[in-house]
Amino acid sequence: MPNKIKIVTIGGGSSYTPELIEGLILRQEQLPIAELWLVDIEDGAEKMEIVGSMAKRMIAAAKLDWQVHLSLDRKEALKDADYVTTQFRVGLLDARLKDEVIPLANGLLGQETNGPGGIFKAFRTVPVILDIIEDMRQLCPNAWLVDFTNPAGMVTEAAIKYGKWEKTVGLCNVPFGHITQACSVLGAEENDLYFKFAGLNHFHWHRVWDQQGNERTAELIDKIYSPDQQETSDEGLKNIHQIPFNYDQVKHLGLLPCGYHRYYYLQEPMLAHAIEEFEQYETRAEVVKKTEARLFELYKDVNLNYKPEELSQRGGAHYSDAACDLIASIQNNSGKLMVVSTRNNGAIADLPFDCVVEVTAAITSHGAEPLRWGALPPAARGMIQLMKAMEETVIEAAVTGDYGAALHAFTINPLIPAGDTAIKVLDQLLYAHKAYLPKFASKIAEIEQTKPEIVTFVDQLLADRQAHAHRA
């Protein structure tokens, strides 16, 4: 009988939790689970009770004897854990709304993991992941940290580089969509194709081969991105407006792009669409708030003991499934190939050895072994080196609270114009998120005292969005 394991999920009140439970149930023969702990904060207690009750129904329906615990005490939950998964959102969806509407009100992209919003999600999240690691160091020093809290690449790098937690792997659902897309276009099963990804979280490229060793990347580029084939260009990403890529540009690079590359290759039309949504009070955060409200009403049904189809509309499908696959692969030393965020270790020749990248890796009992990609073409190399420098600077600012580092991160980011606008949006977001940015407390106090126009603008903007939501 294999040793029983304990899994702790931080952010257990998330609407994604039923998918996590389903994934664990499907892998019950690979995972000898004894205890499953769902942990959340006081503000998430009601949702955790709803989701926790549903999790218990799902596990009972599967006739499993797993003990399910719900807790608001992280330290109680972490004691002797084997795997710790994270799916939390600091500041909840209200914080995401601020990340979106404040930049958009200034004519900049407002998005969860890109542009100013992505930077601020890291500012709020990195200190928390480091606090979690300090608890783990005391309570479960041998546990694996499986992160799919966004921005997953930067959170993973902070955990490894600053938290010194080597047993950390980051995950994202985006590669699943691209794999499914390629299989559909080629009429093949996933096991019939070989995928190789390389880049950063939400900023990767990939290549594809078949079982006979023939590379199918160029064929996929033609079938997905040529002007007469655009109906195949849907990667299944619910939260990205899928404007067609420029075929000549994709063909020139010879690599299949990540759906999130639209924000960089197609900045103008993507921004225009985002501003249109903003003006219609339909930013992604505002849409997701409504979706989540419907999901939790479903979850309250005492007869519901399975993951509802509506969850696939949430935008993050397969996050939890990926986490379950990863845990099973580590637990069983399977060597399965997965796309994960892990230390580069020379896999991408153009990036620092010790930085975190998102690559195809073999998953073993000692972690992820990244597959060597080599060098990227110049057009991709220049972009990825800039983005990695930006990520490193963001993490530095998140850890230290250094305003100069934060401004430098804004300056480096390709989606933010340098100068007065960058300073203004940075200050607005600092003020808006002051409850979750203790590292920047002194700078925020200075902004409140010396820049009343910042305070007035943010307060009025957020009051308008809130009033509209209540009217709706």
Coordinates of C-alpha atoms in Angstrom, one line a residue:
M1 CA 0.0 0.0 0.0
P2 CA 1.6 3.3 -1.1
N3 CA 1.9 6.1 1.5
K4 CA -1.2 8.2 1.7
I5 CA -0.8 11.8 0.7
K6 CA -2.2 15.1 1.8
I7 CA -3.1 17.9 -0.7
V8 CA -3.8 21.5 0.3
T9 CA -5.4 24.0 -2.0
I10 CA -5.0 27.6 -1.1
G11 CA -7.8 29.6 -2.7
G12 CA -10.1 26.6 -2.1
G13 CA -13.2 28.8 -2.5
S14 CA -12.4 29.4 -6.2
S15 CA -15.0 28.6 -8.8
Y16 CA -12.3 26.3 -10.3
T17 CA -12.3 23.9 -7.4
P18 CA -14.8 21.5 -8.8
E19 CA -12.5 21.0 -11.8
L20 CA -9.7 20.2 -9.3
I21 CA -11.8 17.7 -7.5
E22 CA -12.9 16.1 -10.8
G23 CA -9.3 15.8 -11.8
L24 CA -8.2 14.2 -8.6
I25 CA -11.2 11.7 -8.7
L26 CA -10.2 10.7 -12.3
R27 CA -6.7 10.0 -11.1
Q28 CA -7.7 8.1 -7.9
E29 CA -5.7 5.0 -8.9
Q30 CA -2.5 7.2 -9.3
L31 CA -3.0 9.3 -6.2
P32 CA -3.4 7.6 -2.8
I33 CA -5.1 10.6 -1.2
A34 CA -5.9 10.6 2.5
E35 CA -6.7 14.2 3.1
L36 CA -7.8 17.2 1.0
W37 CA -7.8 20.6 2.6
L38 CA -9.4 23.6 1.1
V39 CA -8.1 26.9 2.5
D40 CA -9.3 30.5 2.0
I41 CA -9.5 33.9 3.7
E42 CA -12.4 35.3 5.7
D43 CA -13.7 37.2 2.7
G44 CA -13.9 33.9 0.8
A45 CA -15.4 31.8 3.6
E46 CA -19.0 31.7 2.1
K47 CA -17.8 30.6 -1.3
M48 CA -15.5 28.0 0.2
E49 CA -18.4 26.5 2.2
I50 CA -20.4 26.3 -1.0
V51 CA -17.6 24.8 -3.0
G52 CA -16.5 22.6 -0.1
S53 CA -19.9 21.0 0.3
M54 CA -20.0 20.3 -3.5
A55 CA -16.5 18.8 -3.3
K56 CA -17.7 16.4 -0.5
R57 CA -20.7 15.4 -2.7
M58 CA -18.4 14.7 -5.7
I59 CA -16.1 12.6 -3.6
A60 CA -19.0 10.7 -2.0
A61 CA -20.5 10.1 -5.4
A62 CA -17.2 8.6 -6.4
K63 CA -17.3 6.3 -3.3
L64 CA -14.0 7.5 -2.0
D65 CA -13.0 7.8 1.6
W66 CA -10.9 11.0 1.3
Q67 CA -11.2 13.3 4.3
V68 CA -12.1 16.8 3.1
H69 CA -11.4 19.7 5.5
L70 CA -12.3 23.4 5.0
S71 CA -10.2 25.9 6.9
L72 CA -9.6 29.6 7.2
D73 CA -6.3 28.8 9.0
R74 CA -3.5 28.3 6.5
K75 CA -1.1 27.1 9.1
E76 CA -3.5 24.4 10.4
A77 CA -4.0 23.2 6.8
L78 CA -0.3 23.1 5.7
K79 CA 0.9 20.9 8.5
D80 CA 2.5 17.8 7.0
A81 CA 1.2 18.5 3.5
D82 CA 2.7 16.7 0.5
Y83 CA 1.4 19.0 -2.2
V84 CA 0.3 22.6 -1.9
T85 CA -1.6 24.0 -4.9
T86 CA -2.4 27.7 -5.2
Q87 CA -5.3 29.3 -7.0
F88 CA -5.9 32.5 -5.1
R89 CA -6.5 36.0 -6.3
V90 CA -5.3 38.8 -3.9
G91 CA -8.1 41.3 -3.7
L92 CA -10.6 39.0 -5.4
L93 CA -12.3 40.0 -8.6
D94 CA -12.6 43.6 -7.4
A95 CA -8.8 43.9 -7.8
R96 CA -9.0 42.4 -11.3
L97 CA -11.6 45.0 -12.2
K98 CA -9.3 47.8 -11.0
D99 CA -6.4 46.3 -13.1
E100 CA -8.6 46.5 -16.2
V101 CA -10.6 49.7 -15.9
I102 CA -7.9 52.1 -14.6
P103 CA -5.5 51.5 -17.5
L104 CA -8.4 51.5 -20.0
A105 CA -9.6 54.8 -18.7
N106 CA -6.2 56.1 -19.6
G107 CA -6.1 54.6 -23.1
L108 CA -3.9 51.6 -22.1
L109 CA -4.7 47.9 -22.2
G110 CA -6.4 46.6 -19.1
Q111 CA -5.8 42.9 -18.8
E112 CA -5.3 40.4 -16.1
T113 CA -1.7 39.3 -16.9
N114 CA -0.5 41.8 -19.5
G115 CA 0.3 45.4 -19.4
P116 CA -0.2 47.5 -16.2
G117 CA -2.8 45.0 -14.8
G118 CA -0.5 42.1 -15.1
I119 CA 2.3 43.9 -13.3
F120 CA 0.0 44.9 -10.5
K121 CA -1.3 41.3 -10.1
A122 CA 2.3 40.3 -9.6
F123 CA 2.9 43.2 -7.1
R124 CA -0.1 41.9 -5.0
T125 CA 0.7 38.2 -5.4
V126 CA 4.4 37.8 -5.0
P127 CA 4.6 38.8 -1.3
V128 CA 1.8 36.4 -0.5
I129 CA 3.4 33.4 -2.2
L130 CA 6.6 34.2 -0.2
D131 CA 4.6 34.3 3.0
I132 CA 3.1 30.9 2.1
I133 CA 6.5 29.5 1.5
E134 CA 7.7 30.7 4.9
D135 CA 4.8 28.8 6.5
M136 CA 5.6 25.7 4.3
R137 CA 9.3 25.9 5.5
Q138 CA 8.1 25.4 9.0
L139 CA 5.1 23.1 8.5
C140 CA 5.7 21.0 5.4
P141 CA 9.3 21.3 4.4
N142 CA 9.2 18.5 1.9
A143 CA 6.0 19.6 0.1
W144 CA 5.7 20.4 -3.6
L145 CA 4.3 23.9 -4.5
V146 CA 2.1 23.7 -7.6
D147 CA 1.2 27.2 -8.7
F148 CA -1.5 28.2 -11.1
T149 CA -2.1 31.6 -9.5
N150 CA -1.4 34.2 -12.2
P151 CA 0.9 35.6 -13.4
A152 CA 2.1 32.1 -13.0
G153 CA 5.6 32.5 -14.5
M154 CA 6.5 35.5 -12.3
V155 CA 5.0 33.9 -9.2
T156 CA 7.0 30.7 -9.9
E157 CA 10.2 32.7 -10.4
A158 CA 9.6 34.6 -7.2
A159 CA 9.0 31.3 -5.3
I160 CA 12.2 29.7 -6.6
K161 CA 14.6 32.7 -6.8
Y162 CA 13.5 34.7 -3.7
G163 CA 11.6 32.1 -1.7
K164 CA 14.3 29.5 -2.4
W165 CA 11.6 26.8 -2.7
E166 CA 13.2 24.6 -5.3
K167 CA 10.2 22.2 -5.3
T168 CA 8.0 24.7 -7.2
V169 CA 6.3 24.2 -10.6
G170 CA 4.0 26.7 -12.3
L171 CA 1.1 25.8 -14.6
C172 CA -1.1 27.4 -17.2
N173 CA -4.1 26.2 -19.2
V174 CA -3.2 28.0 -22.4
P175 CA -1.0 25.2 -23.9
F176 CA -4.0 22.8 -23.6
G177 CA -6.0 25.0 -26.0
H178 CA -3.2 25.1 -28.6
I179 CA -2.8 21.3 -28.3
T180 CA -6.5 20.7 -28.8
Q181 CA -6.5 23.2 -31.7
A182 CA -3.7 21.4 -33.5
C183 CA -5.3 18.0 -33.0
S184 CA -8.6 19.3 -34.4
V185 CA -6.9 20.9 -37.4
L186 CA -4.8 17.8 -38.3
G187 CA -7.5 15.3 -37.4
A188 CA -5.2 13.6 -35.0
E189 CA -5.3 12.4 -31.4
E190 CA -3.0 14.1 -28.9
N191 CA -0.9 10.9 -28.5
D192 CA -0.3 10.9 -32.3
L193 CA 1.5 14.3 -32.1
Y194 CA 4.6 15.6 -30.4
F195 CA 4.5 19.1 -29.1
K196 CA 7.4 21.3 -28.0
F197 CA 6.7 24.7 -26.3
A198 CA 9.2 27.3 -25.3
G199 CA 8.9 30.9 -24.0
L200 CA 7.4 32.6 -21.0
N201 CA 4.0 32.2 -19.4
H202 CA 1.4 33.7 -21.8
F203 CA 4.3 34.5 -24.1
H204 CA 5.5 31.2 -25.7
W205 CA 5.8 29.6 -29.1
H206 CA 5.5 25.9 -30.1
R207 CA 6.3 23.4 -32.8
V208 CA 4.5 20.1 -33.7
W209 CA 5.6 16.8 -35.2
D210 CA 3.7 13.5 -36.0
Q211 CA 4.7 10.0 -35.0
Q212 CA 6.6 9.5 -38.2
G213 CA 8.9 12.3 -37.3
N214 CA 7.5 14.8 -39.8
E215 CA 7.3 18.3 -38.6
R216 CA 3.8 19.7 -39.0
T217 CA 4.4 23.2 -37.8
A218 CA 4.4 24.9 -41.3
E219 CA 1.3 23.0 -42.3
L220 CA -0.5 24.1 -39.1
I221 CA 0.5 27.7 -39.8
D222 CA -1.0 27.5 -43.2
K223 CA -4.2 25.8 -42.0
I224 CA -4.8 28.1 -39.0
Y225 CA -3.5 31.5 -40.1
S226 CA -3.7 31.8 -43.9
P227 CA -6.5 34.3 -44.8
D228 CA -8.8 31.7 -46.1
Q229 CA -8.5 29.5 -43.0
Q230 CA -9.3 31.9 -40.2
E231 CA -12.2 29.8 -38.9
T232 CA -9.6 27.4 -37.4
S233 CA -7.8 30.1 -35.5
D234 CA -9.8 29.7 -32.3
E235 CA -7.5 28.5 -29.5
G236 CA -10.4 28.1 -27.1
L237 CA -9.3 31.0 -25.0
K238 CA -12.5 32.4 -23.5
N239 CA -10.9 35.6 -22.2
I240 CA -9.1 36.9 -25.3
H241 CA -10.7 38.6 -28.3
Q242 CA -9.4 36.4 -31.1
I243 CA -8.5 38.9 -33.8
P244 CA -6.7 37.0 -36.6
F245 CA -2.9 37.1 -36.6
N246 CA -1.0 38.4 -39.6
Y247 CA -0.3 35.3 -41.7
D248 CA 2.9 36.7 -43.3
Q249 CA 4.3 37.5 -39.9
V250 CA 3.6 34.1 -38.4
K251 CA 4.9 32.4 -41.5
H252 CA 8.1 34.4 -41.3
L253 CA 8.8 33.3 -37.8
G254 CA 8.0 29.6 -38.6
L255 CA 6.6 29.0 -35.1
L256 CA 3.0 28.7 -33.8
P257 CA 2.2 31.7 -31.5
C258 CA 0.6 31.8 -28.1
G259 CA -2.9 33.4 -28.2
Y260 CA -1.8 36.1 -25.8
H261 CA 0.8 37.3 -28.4
R262 CA -2.1 39.2 -29.9
Y263 CA -1.6 41.9 -27.3
Y264 CA 1.9 42.4 -28.7
Y265 CA 1.6 41.6 -32.5
L266 CA -1.8 43.3 -32.7
Q267 CA -1.7 46.0 -30.1
E268 CA -3.9 48.6 -31.9
P269 CA -6.9 46.5 -32.7
M270 CA -6.7 44.6 -29.4
L271 CA -6.6 47.8 -27.5
A272 CA -9.5 49.3 -29.5
H273 CA -11.6 46.3 -28.8
A274 CA -10.8 46.4 -25.1
I275 CA -11.7 50.1 -24.9
E276 CA -15.0 49.3 -26.6
E277 CA -15.8 46.7 -23.9
F278 CA -14.8 49.2 -21.3
E279 CA -17.2 51.8 -22.6
Q280 CA -20.0 49.2 -22.6
Y281 CA -19.2 48.2 -19.0
E282 CA -18.2 44.7 -20.3
T283 CA -14.6 44.3 -19.3
R284 CA -13.6 40.7 -18.6
A285 CA -13.7 41.2 -14.8
E286 CA -17.3 42.5 -15.1
V287 CA -18.3 39.6 -17.3
V288 CA -16.6 37.1 -15.0
K289 CA -18.3 38.5 -11.9
K290 CA -21.6 37.6 -13.5
T291 CA -20.4 34.2 -14.6
E292 CA -19.2 33.4 -11.1
A293 CA -22.4 34.5 -9.5
R294 CA -24.3 32.0 -11.8
L295 CA -21.7 29.2 -11.0
F296 CA -22.1 29.6 -7.3
E297 CA -25.8 29.5 -7.5
L298 CA -25.4 26.2 -9.4
Y299 CA -22.9 24.9 -6.8
K300 CA -25.5 25.5 -4.0
D301 CA -27.7 22.7 -5.5
V302 CA -27.5 19.9 -3.0
N303 CA -28.1 17.4 -5.8
L304 CA -25.1 18.6 -7.9
N305 CA -22.2 16.2 -7.4
Y306 CA -20.3 16.7 -10.7
K307 CA -18.5 19.6 -12.5
P308 CA -21.2 21.6 -14.4
E309 CA -20.6 22.4 -18.1
E310 CA -21.0 26.1 -17.3
L311 CA -17.5 26.0 -15.6
S312 CA -15.9 25.7 -19.1
Q313 CA -17.2 29.3 -19.8
R314 CA -15.2 30.7 -16.9
G315 CA -12.0 31.1 -19.0
G316 CA -9.5 29.0 -17.1
A317 CA -10.6 25.5 -18.1
H318 CA -7.9 22.9 -17.6
Y319 CA -5.9 24.8 -15.0
S320 CA -6.9 22.3 -12.3
D321 CA -6.7 19.4 -14.6
A322 CA -3.1 20.3 -15.3
A323 CA -2.4 20.5 -11.6
C324 CA -3.8 17.0 -11.1
D325 CA -1.7 15.6 -14.0
L326 CA 1.4 17.3 -12.5
I327 CA 0.8 15.9 -9.0
A328 CA 0.2 12.4 -10.4
S329 CA 3.4 12.6 -12.5
I330 CA 5.6 13.7 -9.6
Q331 CA 4.0 11.1 -7.3
N332 CA 4.6 8.3 -9.8
N333 CA 7.8 9.5 -11.3
S334 CA 6.1 9.1 -14.7
G335 CA 8.4 11.3 -16.9
K336 CA 5.2 12.6 -18.6
L337 CA 5.8 15.5 -20.9
M338 CA 4.0 18.7 -19.8
V339 CA 4.2 22.4 -20.4
V340 CA 5.2 24.0 -17.2
S341 CA 7.0 27.1 -15.7
T342 CA 10.3 25.9 -14.3
R343 CA 13.9 27.1 -14.1
N344 CA 15.4 27.5 -17.6
N345 CA 18.6 25.5 -17.0
G346 CA 19.8 26.3 -20.5
A347 CA 16.6 25.0 -22.3
I348 CA 16.2 28.4 -24.0
A349 CA 19.7 29.6 -25.0
D350 CA 18.7 33.2 -25.3
L351 CA 17.6 33.6 -21.6
P352 CA 19.4 33.5 -18.3
F353 CA 20.2 30.0 -16.9
D354 CA 18.4 30.6 -13.6
C355 CA 15.3 32.4 -14.8
V356 CA 11.9 30.7 -15.0
V357 CA 10.6 29.9 -18.5
E358 CA 7.5 28.0 -19.7
V359 CA 8.7 25.0 -21.6
T360 CA 7.9 21.4 -22.4
A361 CA 9.4 19.3 -19.6
A362 CA 9.6 15.7 -18.4
I363 CA 7.9 15.5 -15.0
T364 CA 9.7 13.2 -12.5
S365 CA 9.7 12.6 -8.8
H366 CA 12.5 15.3 -8.5
G367 CA 10.6 17.8 -10.5
A368 CA 10.5 19.2 -14.1
E369 CA 13.4 18.4 -16.5
P370 CA 13.0 21.0 -19.3
L371 CA 13.6 19.9 -22.9
R372 CA 16.3 21.8 -24.7
W373 CA 14.9 24.2 -27.3
G374 CA 18.0 26.1 -28.3
A375 CA 18.0 29.6 -29.7
L376 CA 15.0 31.4 -30.9
P377 CA 14.9 33.3 -34.3
P378 CA 15.9 37.0 -33.9
A379 CA 12.4 38.3 -34.1
A380 CA 11.3 36.2 -31.2
R381 CA 14.6 36.5 -29.3
G382 CA 14.3 40.3 -29.1
M383 CA 10.8 40.2 -27.8
I384 CA 11.3 37.5 -25.2
Q385 CA 14.5 39.0 -23.8
L386 CA 12.6 42.3 -23.3
M387 CA 9.7 40.5 -21.6
K388 CA 12.0 38.5 -19.3
A389 CA 13.8 41.7 -18.2
M390 CA 10.4 43.2 -17.5
E391 CA 9.4 40.2 -15.5
E392 CA 12.6 40.2 -13.4
T393 CA 12.1 43.9 -12.7
V394 CA 8.5 43.4 -11.7
I395 CA 9.5 40.7 -9.2
E396 CA 12.2 42.9 -7.8
A397 CA 9.7 45.7 -7.3
A398 CA 7.1 43.3 -5.7
V399 CA 9.7 42.0 -3.2
T400 CA 11.2 45.4 -2.3
G401 CA 8.5 47.9 -2.8
D402 CA 10.9 50.0 -4.8
Y403 CA 9.0 52.7 -6.8
G404 CA 11.9 53.2 -9.2
A405 CA 11.8 49.5 -10.0
A406 CA 8.1 49.6 -10.5
L407 CA 8.4 52.5 -12.9
H408 CA 11.2 50.8 -14.7
A409 CA 9.0 47.7 -15.2
F410 CA 6.3 50.0 -16.6
T411 CA 8.9 51.6 -18.9
I412 CA 10.2 48.2 -20.2
N413 CA 6.7 46.8 -20.9
P414 CA 5.8 47.1 -24.6
L415 CA 2.2 47.8 -23.9
I416 CA 2.9 50.9 -21.8
P417 CA 4.1 54.2 -23.3
A418 CA 7.0 55.6 -21.2
G419 CA 6.7 59.0 -19.6
D420 CA 3.9 60.9 -17.9
T421 CA 1.2 58.4 -18.8
A422 CA 3.2 55.5 -17.2
I423 CA 3.7 57.5 -14.0
K424 CA 0.1 58.5 -13.8
V425 CA -1.3 55.0 -14.3
L426 CA 1.3 53.5 -11.9
D427 CA 0.3 56.0 -9.2
Q428 CA -3.4 55.4 -9.9
L429 CA -3.0 51.7 -9.5
L430 CA -0.9 52.0 -6.4
Y431 CA -3.6 54.1 -4.7
A432 CA -6.4 51.8 -5.9
H433 CA -4.7 48.7 -4.5
K434 CA -3.3 50.3 -1.3
A435 CA -4.9 47.7 0.9
Y436 CA -2.8 44.9 -0.7
L437 CA 0.5 46.7 -1.3
P438 CA 2.1 47.1 2.2
K439 CA 5.6 47.2 0.5
F440 CA 4.6 50.5 -1.2
A441 CA 2.8 52.0 1.8
S442 CA 5.1 55.1 2.1
K443 CA 4.9 55.9 -1.6
I444 CA 1.1 55.5 -1.6
A445 CA 0.8 57.9 1.4
E446 CA 2.9 60.4 -0.6
I447 CA 0.6 60.0 -3.6
E448 CA -2.4 60.6 -1.4
Q449 CA -0.9 63.7 0.1
T450 CA 0.6 65.3 -3.0
K451 CA -1.6 64.1 -5.9
P452 CA -5.2 64.7 -5.0
E453 CA -6.2 64.4 -8.7
I454 CA -5.1 60.7 -8.6
V455 CA -7.3 60.0 -5.6
T456 CA -10.3 61.8 -7.2
F457 CA -9.9 60.2 -10.6
V458 CA -9.7 56.6 -9.2
D459 CA -12.5 57.1 -6.6
Q460 CA -14.9 58.5 -9.3
L461 CA -14.0 55.8 -11.8
L462 CA -14.6 52.9 -9.4
A463 CA -17.8 54.5 -8.1
D464 CA -19.1 54.7 -11.6
R465 CA -18.4 51.1 -12.4
Q466 CA -19.9 50.0 -9.1
A467 CA -23.1 52.1 -9.7
H468 CA -23.5 50.6 -13.2
A469 CA -23.1 47.1 -11.8
H470 CA -25.9 47.8 -9.2
R471 CA -28.2 49.2 -11.9
A472 CA -27.6 46.2 -14.1

